């Protein structure tokens, strides 16, 4: 093997690597939650160093991809662990950690100068692309905490299995899993590259159970972002937890000292729901009904009791006929913190389509709902129970997939890995 | 392990008797080196280093540390004999490997050691100049010297083992193609007879011998086309010859009509294949690539149900592909174990796991000994595909390890 020659391209990569590290290192101090500010607001020196390689810091107190301003695309997957050997699982989590730290900098996961006789270490489709604010967020499903790896006593009480909600039509093949990976980027190829390489690195140790690609973020998680629209054509996530609001993050998103499992401090809980919309039916519903179902005006996003998007909904307001302006079964009323003991979720969902449902000829499209929270028992579960029981929107949606994952805190530095404290 | 497995298999099926002896010849050499991977505690203990000394049974320790930029060994000179390399990746994030080289020859290798983990590699080294190769480090080559009297090695050199493997493979191919000819003759006789069931059984009996050495046969594209083609889009069944024309007649039409001339041609084609493969020779990397190619056949031809679309005996073909691949690995295993014992152990274990999955599909009521492919559920197919990919992945990295060994 031509050792000396093989080292050359890697040496170039190495220098590029160091440059990028410097860039994100500088940016940690500037951005909030490890986020490098977008091109417009980024300090010029960072811009010069990083060029167009927009990267979000990988190492930090919390994993990126939660309070990071939502990127345009998601590639999400759940994996099942197939090995019975805890050592192999730990090595996989170590390998994923190392690979993630490089991909978020826009680097291939291994030496670029592979031997001609061996398959390349990195699959290559993200070479030359900017990471486009790639974040990789890894978590653990409740099924990992069984007897296989001796983790039963490490299962956090908050990592509940979700109850069956009214109207659920869940496909087990699109639900749950031992591990989850959320890759978000403004470039769909960069996001997919993560899942493909993670699956490859996991061969013989874990297999992909399901995956979901999402286009079009349906939530804004920063005050700097415009509120996007979901496939129903309505603005979504107006009243979301925002990255800039550190007290809301502490109250509703990050696990603190209240946890029964010290390894989860600084982490969060992720709930995913694949929510198919009966799009064709919705599209034939008249505008007034659509707005009554949601509780907002379709064009502006303002609550039916207001004029501007960010006007506070007046849930008590009645019209001349004495009826509630925001109807009793409207979506925003039932989802509002005021209806739910003040509880909120950090929503980070994406629109999806998986093409045509061959049996019906209808579009299989909707919302891949992702929400982060401090404790699903006090947040997602009661909120969803309320929605499942009474939301007018239920006529137009079907929950077809579901997952709950414990998201451990961020990695401190190279040599740290996902779950090191859990297994430690 | 393989010898044991294949012996058990041989008892199950007379068609597999040949394999047992070959596995045994490959299995006589034991492991020399052993890998263990473990997560490091934050306070890493440095193993003590024994001073260079001549001879003796003492095992000497080399501490190798990988950081973001560097690959560092604790000493530059060691005593000849058994050396244990304790390799720790502190914070080098690329998917890493460490090789121990003599010139350009890889003597030992540890691949994919993530940051925060460490592993050991044991090698028996005689006096001479060597290097640690850490791709990606600024100092990717770290030279070291071994001095003193060489400890006596228990078995042949890696190179000798691999050359022996290529010679054994040549014999294997000759035997398998010989059996292919042998079992095609009764198929032809049955096609000229008057019992469809007899011909179906003869078809099933002949198929595995082609599938076990498929990548070798495919080197002769003219013969492969006339022996093993399937109709492409737009082609009719009458435009092809060989096994699958026979398969269509026997299993779809359930008729012997028109098959005798196809059988004549098939027998002459497999005899031509025998003549052309009799003097083929192989390199170690050919063996590794052949093992991989056989698993590609499984993934792209059998698991899609395309190969035996009329008889649905895809699992039989698949088992033969896997056996051919396993045979190649078994031949390489002794040499590979000297270079990269971790990978060798992984591949062996995953072949065993794949065998278990295939064993789950056995059906003594079926003439092929396995369930017909169209009876498998989506979940069963998925499990099978996963088990195949789990072997395929590490196997695909073997050629680069043995090519210059």
Coordinates of C-alpha atoms in Angstrom, one line a residue, chain B residues 31-38 85-87 98 100 108-111 113 118-123 336-346:
Chain B
X31 CA -4.9 -17.0 15.9
X32 CA -1.7 -15.3 16.6
X33 CA -3.0 -11.9 17.5
X34 CA -6.0 -10.9 19.5
X35 CA -7.8 -7.6 19.6
X36 CA -9.9 -6.2 22.3
X37 CA -11.6 -2.8 22.1
X38 CA -12.8 -1.0 25.1
X85 CA 0.5 -2.4 20.8
X86 CA -1.9 -0.6 23.1
X87 CA -3.5 1.9 20.8
X98 CA -3.4 2.3 12.5
X100 CA 2.2 -1.6 11.4
X108 CA -0.9 -5.6 11.4
X109 CA -3.9 -3.3 11.3
X110 CA -6.5 -1.9 13.6
X111 CA -9.3 -0.1 11.9
X113 CA -10.9 3.2 16.6
X118 CA -8.5 2.1 23.0
X119 CA -7.6 -1.3 21.7
X120 CA -4.6 -3.7 21.6
X121 CA -2.9 -5.5 18.7
X122 CA -0.3 -8.2 19.3
X123 CA 2.4 -9.1 16.8
X336 CA -6.1 -12.0 7.6
X337 CA -6.0 -12.9 11.3
X338 CA -2.3 -12.1 11.3
X339 CA -3.0 -8.7 9.8
X340 CA -6.3 -7.6 11.3
X341 CA -7.6 -10.2 13.8
X342 CA -10.4 -7.9 14.8
X343 CA -11.9 -7.7 11.3
X344 CA -11.3 -11.5 10.9
X345 CA -13.2 -12.2 14.1
X346 CA -16.0 -9.8 13.1

